[in-house]
Amino acid sequence: MNAVADSKTYRDNRLKAGLDPDNMPKHIAVIMDGNGRWAKQQGFMTRVRGHEVGVEALRRITTASAELGLGFLTVYAFSTENWNRPKTEVDALMNILMTALEKELPVLQKNNVRLNAIGNIGSLPEKANKKLISVINATSGNDGLTLTLALSYGSQDEMVQAIRKVALEVAEGKLDPESITEEHVEKHLFTAGMPHPDLLVRTSGEQRISNYLLWQLAYAEFYFTPVLWPDFDAEGLYEAIASFQKRERRFGQTSEQLTVK
Ligand code: FPP
């Protein structure tokens, strides 16, 4: 975790939230699900209203994460499969992304949040891609929370791209196949240099990982909540972290091994 993350303010905020300040996840990954169902439940004619209100939930969770001094928050904003949704919904999501980037920049700056993106961002519409890169650049000096948007992201695609790069090193004679390690794959993932998520949160009651961070979630704790994403709030985040803090993380070892000092 970054150096500032242990400051007294963060400790106080964690205590106020009813959390153990010394057992915080370093990286929370989120599948923001349920926008369409939320819009339908509320009687809106279109699913798009759910995505719009979903941006407000994202702002709440980002701000709450920053206040707790979390290091990394990575959210699934648009999957490679989402390109197959009706064009009207895809276009609306791209517009929502553009508007959100514009509007949220001052909030990110105020909260010392660094924006980052993973995925095939070159396949976003040019204007959205440019705006994204400009906000990433504008916040690059912030050293609090890193908020990563997974955009046009698919984990299997990410791994295929990494494998191609490793294969190229082998083909060029720079790497012996026998000496390939996890690190060789890791350094070619979009998430290279980031710690792996230790907690995955998925809203809306669905219990699957939908091609999200398959490699990186190897040892993550999973937390599922029936709350639909537009209704998810700081209290929901605290509950997810409290649940994480009750888990015994064994990383393949036995419970007894962990208690032996
Ligand atoms: C899943 O809900 C959500 C998405 C596919 C998009 C997530 C986007 C946001 C929360 C808005 C913020 C977005 C950006 C780009 C910054 P769903 O539509 O699959 O809901 P359903 O399962 O109820 O149909």
mmCIF file of C-alpha atoms and ligand atoms in Angstrom:
data_model
loop_
_atom_site.group_PDB
_atom_site.id
_atom_site.type_symbol
_atom_site.label_atom_id
_atom_site.label_comp_id
_atom_site.label_asym_id
_atom_site.label_seq_id
_atom_site.Cartn_x
_atom_site.Cartn_y
_atom_site.Cartn_z
ATOM 1 C CA MET A 1 0.000 0.000 0.000
ATOM 2 C CA ASN A 2 1.225 3.538 -0.662
ATOM 3 C CA ALA A 3 3.010 5.419 2.082
ATOM 4 C CA VAL A 4 0.199 7.881 2.746
ATOM 5 C CA ALA A 5 -2.309 5.055 3.163
ATOM 6 C CA ASP A 6 -1.348 4.580 6.796
ATOM 7 C CA SER A 7 -2.012 8.193 7.775
ATOM 8 C CA LYS A 8 -4.058 8.987 10.869
ATOM 9 C CA THR A 9 -6.994 10.262 8.797
ATOM 10 C CA TYR A 10 -7.291 6.973 6.924
ATOM 11 C CA ARG A 11 -7.048 5.047 10.202
ATOM 12 C CA ASP A 12 -9.811 7.189 11.706
ATOM 13 C CA ASN A 13 -12.015 6.715 8.626
ATOM 14 C CA ARG A 14 -11.530 2.925 8.772
ATOM 15 C CA LEU A 15 -12.435 2.849 12.453
ATOM 16 C CA LYS A 16 -15.498 5.024 11.815
ATOM 17 C CA ALA A 17 -16.559 2.553 9.114
ATOM 18 C CA GLY A 18 -16.293 -0.268 11.690
ATOM 19 C CA LEU A 19 -13.285 -1.836 9.943
ATOM 20 C CA ASP A 20 -10.008 -3.254 11.207
ATOM 21 C CA PRO A 21 -7.540 -0.577 10.046
ATOM 22 C CA ASP A 22 -4.690 -3.114 9.862
ATOM 23 C CA ASN A 23 -6.405 -5.718 7.687
ATOM 24 C CA MET A 24 -7.537 -3.770 4.657
ATOM 25 C CA PRO A 25 -7.628 -5.171 1.132
ATOM 26 C CA LYS A 26 -4.958 -3.556 -1.038
ATOM 27 C CA HIS A 27 -6.927 -3.898 -4.228
ATOM 28 C CA ILE A 28 -10.680 -4.264 -4.710
ATOM 29 C CA ALA A 29 -12.047 -5.385 -8.071
ATOM 30 C CA VAL A 30 -15.703 -4.681 -8.799
ATOM 31 C CA ILE A 31 -18.201 -6.054 -11.312
ATOM 32 C CA MET A 32 -20.777 -3.257 -11.444
ATOM 33 C CA ASP A 33 -23.833 -5.289 -12.397
ATOM 34 C CA GLY A 34 -27.585 -4.663 -12.401
ATOM 35 C CA ASN A 35 -27.956 -1.293 -14.135
ATOM 36 C CA GLY A 36 -30.513 -2.609 -16.646
ATOM 37 C CA ARG A 37 -32.613 -4.358 -13.990
ATOM 38 C CA TRP A 38 -32.508 -1.247 -11.802
ATOM 39 C CA ALA A 39 -33.850 0.911 -14.664
ATOM 40 C CA LYS A 40 -36.634 -1.599 -15.328
ATOM 41 C CA GLN A 41 -37.567 -1.819 -11.631
ATOM 42 C CA GLN A 42 -37.760 1.968 -11.434
ATOM 43 C CA GLY A 43 -40.074 2.043 -14.445
ATOM 44 C CA PHE A 44 -37.689 3.761 -16.854
ATOM 45 C CA MET A 45 -38.297 3.082 -20.542
ATOM 46 C CA THR A 46 -34.605 2.498 -21.256
ATOM 47 C CA ARG A 47 -31.742 0.632 -19.604
ATOM 48 C CA VAL A 48 -29.517 3.647 -20.209
ATOM 49 C CA ARG A 49 -30.903 5.472 -17.155
ATOM 50 C CA GLY A 50 -29.423 2.633 -15.057
ATOM 51 C CA HIS A 51 -25.972 3.278 -16.514
ATOM 52 C CA GLU A 52 -26.312 7.024 -15.870
ATOM 53 C CA VAL A 53 -27.208 6.442 -12.229
ATOM 54 C CA GLY A 54 -24.435 3.814 -12.153
ATOM 55 C CA VAL A 55 -21.920 6.620 -12.650
ATOM 56 C CA GLU A 56 -23.147 8.173 -9.391
ATOM 57 C CA ALA A 57 -22.592 4.858 -7.605
ATOM 58 C CA LEU A 58 -19.092 4.712 -9.076
ATOM 59 C CA ARG A 59 -18.389 8.217 -7.747
ATOM 60 C CA ARG A 60 -19.619 7.194 -4.256
ATOM 61 C CA ILE A 61 -17.501 4.038 -4.182
ATOM 62 C CA THR A 62 -14.403 5.782 -5.536
ATOM 63 C CA THR A 63 -14.713 8.555 -2.953
ATOM 64 C CA ALA A 64 -15.333 6.077 -0.111
ATOM 65 C CA SER A 65 -12.340 3.982 -1.239
ATOM 66 C CA ALA A 66 -10.119 7.064 -1.368
ATOM 67 C CA GLU A 67 -11.271 8.104 2.112
ATOM 68 C CA LEU A 68 -10.352 4.662 3.454
ATOM 69 C CA GLY A 69 -6.880 4.976 1.920
ATOM 70 C CA LEU A 70 -7.287 1.974 -0.381
ATOM 71 C CA GLY A 71 -4.515 1.561 -2.913
ATOM 72 C CA PHE A 72 -6.369 0.177 -5.922
ATOM 73 C CA LEU A 73 -9.970 -0.015 -7.150
ATOM 74 C CA THR A 74 -10.579 -1.681 -10.529
ATOM 75 C CA VAL A 75 -14.064 -1.613 -12.054
ATOM 76 C CA TYR A 76 -15.505 -3.521 -15.002
ATOM 77 C CA ALA A 77 -17.014 -0.677 -17.038
ATOM 78 C CA PHE A 78 -17.272 -2.262 -20.501
ATOM 79 C CA SER A 79 -16.371 -5.806 -21.547
ATOM 80 C CA THR A 80 -15.271 -7.050 -24.965
ATOM 81 C CA GLU A 81 -18.638 -8.863 -25.050
ATOM 82 C CA ASN A 82 -20.538 -5.611 -24.358
ATOM 83 C CA TRP A 83 -19.788 -4.530 -27.956
ATOM 84 C CA ASN A 84 -22.494 -7.056 -28.937
ATOM 85 C CA ARG A 85 -25.241 -5.077 -27.143
ATOM 86 C CA PRO A 86 -27.690 -3.040 -29.270
ATOM 87 C CA LYS A 87 -25.884 -0.132 -30.961
ATOM 88 C CA THR A 88 -28.077 2.406 -29.158
ATOM 89 C CA GLU A 89 -26.921 1.067 -25.774
ATOM 90 C CA VAL A 90 -23.246 0.905 -26.827
ATOM 91 C CA ASP A 91 -23.410 4.484 -28.132
ATOM 92 C CA ALA A 92 -25.120 5.626 -24.942
ATOM 93 C CA LEU A 93 -22.452 3.943 -22.798
ATOM 94 C CA MET A 94 -19.683 5.657 -24.771
ATOM 95 C CA ASN A 95 -21.411 9.020 -24.301
ATOM 96 C CA ILE A 96 -21.832 8.330 -20.598
ATOM 97 C CA LEU A 97 -18.116 7.536 -20.405
ATOM 98 C CA MET A 98 -17.209 10.830 -22.120
ATOM 99 C CA THR A 99 -19.520 12.906 -19.924
ATOM 100 C CA ALA A 100 -18.367 11.150 -16.764
ATOM 101 C CA LEU A 101 -14.693 11.710 -17.588
ATOM 102 C CA GLU A 102 -15.362 15.396 -18.157
ATOM 103 C CA LYS A 103 -17.498 15.867 -15.065
ATOM 104 C CA GLU A 104 -15.559 13.706 -12.636
ATOM 105 C CA LEU A 105 -12.077 15.118 -13.253
ATOM 106 C CA PRO A 106 -12.359 17.743 -10.459
ATOM 107 C CA VAL A 107 -13.676 15.048 -8.079
ATOM 108 C CA LEU A 108 -10.735 12.783 -8.923
ATOM 109 C CA GLN A 109 -8.287 15.630 -8.364
ATOM 110 C CA LYS A 110 -9.905 16.623 -5.065
ATOM 111 C CA ASN A 111 -9.643 13.047 -3.807
ATOM 112 C CA ASN A 112 -6.048 12.563 -5.056
ATOM 113 C CA VAL A 113 -7.200 9.702 -7.343
ATOM 114 C CA ARG A 114 -5.065 8.571 -10.275
ATOM 115 C CA LEU A 115 -7.105 7.295 -13.230
ATOM 116 C CA ASN A 116 -5.885 4.274 -15.163
ATOM 117 C CA ALA A 117 -7.428 2.004 -17.816
ATOM 118 C CA ILE A 118 -7.009 -1.613 -18.866
ATOM 119 C CA GLY A 119 -8.344 -3.233 -22.031
ATOM 120 C CA ASN A 120 -8.271 -2.497 -25.734
ATOM 121 C CA ILE A 121 -8.835 1.205 -25.294
ATOM 122 C CA GLY A 122 -7.755 1.799 -28.893
ATOM 123 C CA SER A 123 -11.067 0.259 -29.968
ATOM 124 C CA LEU A 124 -13.095 2.949 -28.152
ATOM 125 C CA PRO A 125 -14.480 5.767 -30.321
ATOM 126 C CA GLU A 126 -11.649 8.222 -30.980
ATOM 127 C CA LYS A 127 -13.190 11.047 -28.941
ATOM 128 C CA ALA A 128 -13.740 8.801 -25.927
ATOM 129 C CA ASN A 129 -10.226 7.398 -26.198
ATOM 130 C CA LYS A 130 -8.708 10.896 -26.360
ATOM 131 C CA LYS A 131 -10.752 12.110 -23.399
ATOM 132 C CA LEU A 132 -9.757 9.033 -21.398
ATOM 133 C CA ILE A 133 -6.070 9.564 -22.099
ATOM 134 C CA SER A 134 -6.334 13.250 -21.220
ATOM 135 C CA VAL A 135 -7.869 12.447 -17.799
ATOM 136 C CA ILE A 136 -5.268 9.701 -17.211
ATOM 137 C CA ASN A 137 -2.532 12.254 -17.952
ATOM 138 C CA ALA A 138 -4.174 14.998 -15.865
ATOM 139 C CA THR A 139 -4.346 12.737 -12.794
ATOM 140 C CA SER A 140 -1.002 10.972 -13.268
ATOM 141 C CA GLY A 141 0.647 12.959 -10.462
ATOM 142 C CA ASN A 142 -1.925 11.882 -7.842
ATOM 143 C CA ASP A 143 -0.603 9.343 -5.362
ATOM 144 C CA GLY A 144 -3.719 8.220 -3.494
ATOM 145 C CA LEU A 145 -6.138 5.630 -4.856
ATOM 146 C CA THR A 146 -5.563 4.257 -8.365
ATOM 147 C CA LEU A 147 -8.955 3.882 -10.064
ATOM 148 C CA THR A 148 -8.690 1.549 -13.046
ATOM 149 C CA LEU A 149 -11.494 1.382 -15.603
ATOM 150 C CA ALA A 150 -11.635 -1.940 -17.461
ATOM 151 C CA LEU A 151 -12.848 -0.810 -20.879
ATOM 152 C CA SER A 152 -13.245 -3.048 -23.905
ATOM 153 C CA TYR A 153 -11.676 -5.578 -21.564
ATOM 154 C CA GLY A 154 -11.808 -9.374 -21.652
ATOM 155 C CA SER A 155 -9.510 -11.497 -19.558
ATOM 156 C CA GLN A 156 -9.107 -14.347 -22.055
ATOM 157 C CA ASP A 157 -8.209 -11.793 -24.726
ATOM 158 C CA GLU A 158 -5.714 -10.201 -22.299
ATOM 159 C CA MET A 159 -4.061 -13.597 -21.730
ATOM 160 C CA VAL A 160 -3.944 -14.388 -25.458
ATOM 161 C CA GLN A 161 -2.186 -11.054 -26.053
ATOM 162 C CA ALA A 162 0.307 -11.827 -23.270
ATOM 163 C CA ILE A 163 0.952 -15.336 -24.624
ATOM 164 C CA ARG A 164 1.603 -13.885 -28.105
ATOM 165 C CA LYS A 165 4.219 -11.542 -26.649
ATOM 166 C CA VAL A 166 5.904 -14.371 -24.745
ATOM 167 C CA ALA A 167 5.814 -16.531 -27.931
ATOM 168 C CA LEU A 168 7.461 -13.706 -29.855
ATOM 169 C CA GLU A 169 10.318 -13.558 -27.336
ATOM 170 C CA VAL A 170 10.751 -17.327 -27.783
ATOM 171 C CA ALA A 171 10.628 -17.056 -31.587
ATOM 172 C CA GLU A 172 13.272 -14.319 -31.511
ATOM 173 C CA GLY A 173 15.497 -16.568 -29.410
ATOM 174 C CA LYS A 174 15.345 -14.214 -26.409
ATOM 175 C CA LEU A 175 13.563 -16.715 -24.158
ATOM 176 C CA ASP A 176 13.918 -20.453 -23.612
ATOM 177 C CA PRO A 177 10.424 -22.077 -23.288
ATOM 178 C CA GLU A 178 11.703 -24.125 -20.315
ATOM 179 C CA SER A 179 12.500 -20.952 -18.407
ATOM 180 C CA ILE A 180 9.068 -19.314 -18.821
ATOM 181 C CA THR A 181 7.675 -18.378 -15.408
ATOM 182 C CA GLU A 182 4.498 -16.745 -14.128
ATOM 183 C CA GLU A 183 6.411 -13.459 -14.116
ATOM 184 C CA HIS A 184 6.900 -13.641 -17.896
ATOM 185 C CA VAL A 185 3.122 -13.829 -18.390
ATOM 186 C CA GLU A 186 2.424 -11.291 -15.658
ATOM 187 C CA LYS A 187 4.594 -8.559 -17.165
ATOM 188 C CA HIS A 188 2.571 -8.625 -20.404
ATOM 189 C CA LEU A 189 -0.852 -8.325 -18.752
ATOM 190 C CA PHE A 190 -2.645 -4.969 -18.797
ATOM 191 C CA THR A 191 -2.330 -4.990 -14.999
ATOM 192 C CA ALA A 192 1.481 -5.351 -14.949
ATOM 193 C CA GLY A 193 2.905 -3.624 -11.890
ATOM 194 C CA MET A 194 -0.371 -3.635 -9.947
ATOM 195 C CA PRO A 195 -0.929 -5.930 -6.953
ATOM 196 C CA HIS A 196 -3.521 -8.641 -7.617
ATOM 197 C CA PRO A 197 -6.997 -7.877 -6.264
ATOM 198 C CA ASP A 198 -7.525 -9.459 -2.860
ATOM 199 C CA LEU A 199 -11.310 -8.859 -2.917
ATOM 200 C CA LEU A 200 -13.809 -9.150 -5.772
ATOM 201 C CA VAL A 201 -17.233 -7.564 -5.301
ATOM 202 C CA ARG A 202 -20.099 -8.303 -7.690
ATOM 203 C CA THR A 203 -23.453 -6.614 -7.307
ATOM 204 C CA SER A 204 -26.926 -7.711 -8.483
ATOM 205 C CA GLY A 205 -26.911 -11.273 -7.124
ATOM 206 C CA GLU A 206 -25.117 -12.875 -10.083
ATOM 207 C CA GLN A 207 -22.347 -15.221 -8.964
ATOM 208 C CA ARG A 208 -19.872 -15.545 -11.820
ATOM 209 C CA ILE A 209 -16.742 -13.690 -12.943
ATOM 210 C CA SER A 210 -17.673 -13.069 -16.580
ATOM 211 C CA ASN A 211 -14.193 -13.040 -18.157
ATOM 212 C CA TYR A 212 -12.888 -10.517 -15.595
ATOM 213 C CA LEU A 213 -9.290 -10.623 -14.301
ATOM 214 C CA LEU A 214 -9.171 -14.444 -14.460
ATOM 215 C CA TRP A 215 -5.409 -14.602 -13.836
ATOM 216 C CA GLN A 216 -5.304 -11.807 -11.281
ATOM 217 C CA LEU A 217 -8.190 -13.134 -9.123
ATOM 218 C CA ALA A 218 -6.358 -16.414 -8.399
ATOM 219 C CA TYR A 219 -6.390 -15.865 -4.613
ATOM 220 C CA ALA A 220 -9.058 -13.171 -4.245
ATOM 221 C CA GLU A 221 -11.942 -13.481 -1.808
ATOM 222 C CA PHE A 222 -15.319 -13.197 -3.563
ATOM 223 C CA TYR A 223 -18.202 -11.142 -2.189
ATOM 224 C CA PHE A 224 -21.623 -11.194 -3.850
ATOM 225 C CA THR A 225 -24.467 -8.868 -2.913
ATOM 226 C CA PRO A 226 -28.037 -8.736 -4.267
ATOM 227 C CA VAL A 227 -27.924 -4.916 -4.294
ATOM 228 C CA LEU A 228 -28.144 -3.540 -7.840
ATOM 229 C CA TRP A 229 -25.161 -1.379 -8.820
ATOM 230 C CA PRO A 230 -27.005 2.005 -8.969
ATOM 231 C CA ASP A 231 -28.051 1.435 -5.320
ATOM 232 C CA PHE A 232 -24.603 0.355 -4.098
ATOM 233 C CA ASP A 233 -23.143 2.786 -1.571
ATOM 234 C CA ALA A 234 -20.331 3.300 0.946
ATOM 235 C CA GLU A 235 -22.133 1.156 3.538
ATOM 236 C CA GLY A 236 -22.238 -1.705 1.016
ATOM 237 C CA LEU A 237 -18.514 -1.286 0.422
ATOM 238 C CA TYR A 238 -17.821 -1.378 4.183
ATOM 239 C CA GLU A 239 -19.902 -4.586 4.468
ATOM 240 C CA ALA A 240 -17.870 -6.180 1.670
ATOM 241 C CA ILE A 241 -14.592 -5.224 3.383
ATOM 242 C CA ALA A 242 -15.899 -6.414 6.780
ATOM 243 C CA SER A 243 -16.726 -9.773 5.170
ATOM 244 C CA PHE A 244 -13.198 -9.899 3.685
ATOM 245 C CA GLN A 245 -11.734 -9.214 7.129
ATOM 246 C CA LYS A 246 -13.528 -12.263 8.576
ATOM 247 C CA ARG A 247 -12.058 -14.640 5.996
ATOM 248 C CA GLU A 248 -8.990 -16.743 6.640
ATOM 249 C CA ARG A 249 -6.729 -16.342 3.616
ATOM 250 C CA ARG A 250 -4.659 -19.503 3.368
ATOM 251 C CA PHE A 251 -2.997 -19.267 -0.081
ATOM 252 C CA GLY A 252 -2.952 -23.071 -0.290
ATOM 253 C CA GLN A 253 -1.540 -23.593 3.206
ATOM 254 C CA THR A 254 -3.323 -25.173 6.183
ATOM 255 C CA SER A 255 -4.993 -23.198 8.931
ATOM 256 C CA GLU A 256 -2.410 -24.561 11.423
ATOM 257 C CA GLN A 257 0.515 -23.394 9.323
ATOM 258 C CA LEU A 258 -0.845 -19.864 9.368
ATOM 259 C CA THR A 259 -1.048 -19.707 13.168
ATOM 260 C CA VAL A 260 2.529 -20.982 13.699
ATOM 261 C CA LYS A 261 4.787 -17.946 13.957
HETATM 262 C C1 FPP B 1 -23.761 -4.033 -16.117
HETATM 263 O O1 FPP B 1 -25.137 -3.842 -15.908
HETATM 264 C C2 FPP B 1 -23.096 -2.750 -16.321
HETATM 265 C C3 FPP B 1 -22.453 -2.371 -17.459
HETATM 266 C C4 FPP B 1 -22.347 -3.223 -18.638
HETATM 267 C C5 FPP B 1 -21.840 -1.050 -17.586
HETATM 268 C C6 FPP B 1 -21.262 -0.504 -16.324
HETATM 269 C C7 FPP B 1 -21.240 0.944 -16.426
HETATM 270 C C8 FPP B 1 -21.455 1.801 -15.430
HETATM 271 C C9 FPP B 1 -21.685 1.438 -14.031
HETATM 272 C C10 FPP B 1 -21.475 3.232 -15.684
HETATM 273 C C11 FPP B 1 -20.110 3.788 -15.546
HETATM 274 C C12 FPP B 1 -19.522 3.565 -16.845
HETATM 275 C C13 FPP B 1 -18.461 4.081 -17.341
HETATM 276 C C14 FPP B 1 -18.206 3.720 -18.749
HETATM 277 C C15 FPP B 1 -17.530 4.961 -16.603
HETATM 278 P P1 FPP B 1 -26.152 -4.471 -16.935
HETATM 279 O O2 FPP B 1 -26.453 -3.456 -17.960
HETATM 280 O O3 FPP B 1 -25.600 -5.757 -17.479
HETATM 281 O O4 FPP B 1 -27.383 -4.727 -16.016
HETATM 282 P P2 FPP B 1 -28.421 -5.953 -16.061
HETATM 283 O O5 FPP B 1 -27.621 -7.209 -15.785
HETATM 284 O O6 FPP B 1 -29.378 -5.632 -14.981
HETATM 285 O O7 FPP B 1 -29.027 -5.949 -17.432
#
